[in-house]
């Protein structure tokens, strides 16, 4: 099984919604991990695309939850490293 079969990243756009003269559409990204015994799919929002009278604006979304998860993982790794290093002395 090669890497391209294990990992896949998809960007998708949701159904456009029209409110009066404004069309709103969401955009998300998915990371797909396929393993022999199962898999994991992690979705996160990317942007909202707004079209108002022919003018298209892409408004990026900052996913605070994803940032917090990465910060906690990083802090845990640093903490484990510090505990292990302290145990050696």
XYZ file of C-alpha atoms in Angstrom:
89
model
C 0.000 0.000 0.000
C 1.607 3.272 -1.080
C 1.180 6.721 0.458
C -1.332 7.920 -2.142
C -3.617 5.020 -1.162
C -3.288 5.802 2.563
C -3.870 9.568 2.537
C -6.244 11.721 0.563
C -7.042 15.418 0.912
C -10.288 16.695 -0.592
C -11.650 20.197 -0.890
C -15.390 20.395 -1.351
C -17.941 23.143 -1.767
C -21.398 22.939 -0.269
C -24.670 23.666 -1.987
C -25.048 27.353 -2.868
C -27.770 29.173 -0.950
C -29.403 32.282 -2.317
C -30.755 34.987 -0.021
C -32.283 37.762 -2.104
C -29.458 38.762 -4.496
C -26.611 37.192 -2.475
C -25.347 33.635 -3.091
C -23.491 31.979 -0.197
C -21.467 28.778 -0.488
C -19.301 26.973 2.059
C -15.956 25.330 1.398
C -14.426 22.568 3.510
C -11.424 20.289 3.433
C -11.220 16.639 4.462
C -8.170 14.586 5.342
C -8.881 10.898 4.751
C -6.658 8.195 6.228
C -7.308 4.630 5.039
C -5.843 1.755 7.013
C -6.259 -2.021 6.554
C -8.476 -2.226 9.665
C -10.510 0.980 9.111
C -9.946 4.637 8.595
C -10.327 8.186 9.820
C -11.870 11.241 8.183
C -11.128 14.699 9.605
C -13.172 17.590 8.183
C -12.607 21.267 8.789
C -14.104 24.466 7.393
C -11.999 26.496 4.965
C -14.021 29.452 3.723
C -17.359 31.018 2.887
C -17.743 32.201 -0.688
C -20.105 35.137 -1.125
C -21.345 36.368 -4.498
C -23.137 39.699 -4.408
C -24.269 41.135 -7.741
C -21.453 39.434 -9.650
C -18.703 40.272 -7.142
C -17.250 37.092 -5.608
C -15.544 37.317 -2.226
C -13.843 34.412 -0.455
C -13.877 34.808 3.328
C -11.419 32.397 4.991
C -12.451 30.694 8.234
C -9.993 30.278 11.100
C -10.791 26.932 12.714
C -10.030 27.696 16.356
C -10.837 24.152 17.474
C -8.255 22.662 15.098
C -5.655 25.161 16.336
C -6.444 24.226 19.948
C -6.119 20.490 19.197
C -2.701 21.031 17.586
C -1.591 23.264 20.477
C -2.616 20.610 23.032
C -0.839 17.878 21.062
C 2.303 20.011 20.868
C 2.158 20.862 24.583
C 1.687 17.174 25.421
C 4.681 16.184 23.301
C 6.854 18.860 24.947
C 5.629 17.783 28.393
C 6.402 14.113 27.686
C 9.840 15.060 26.403
C 10.511 17.181 29.531
C 9.401 14.403 31.904
C 11.521 11.845 30.074
C 14.550 14.136 30.055
C 14.135 14.945 33.755
C 13.978 11.225 34.535
C 17.403 10.672 32.949
C 19.247 13.013 35.320
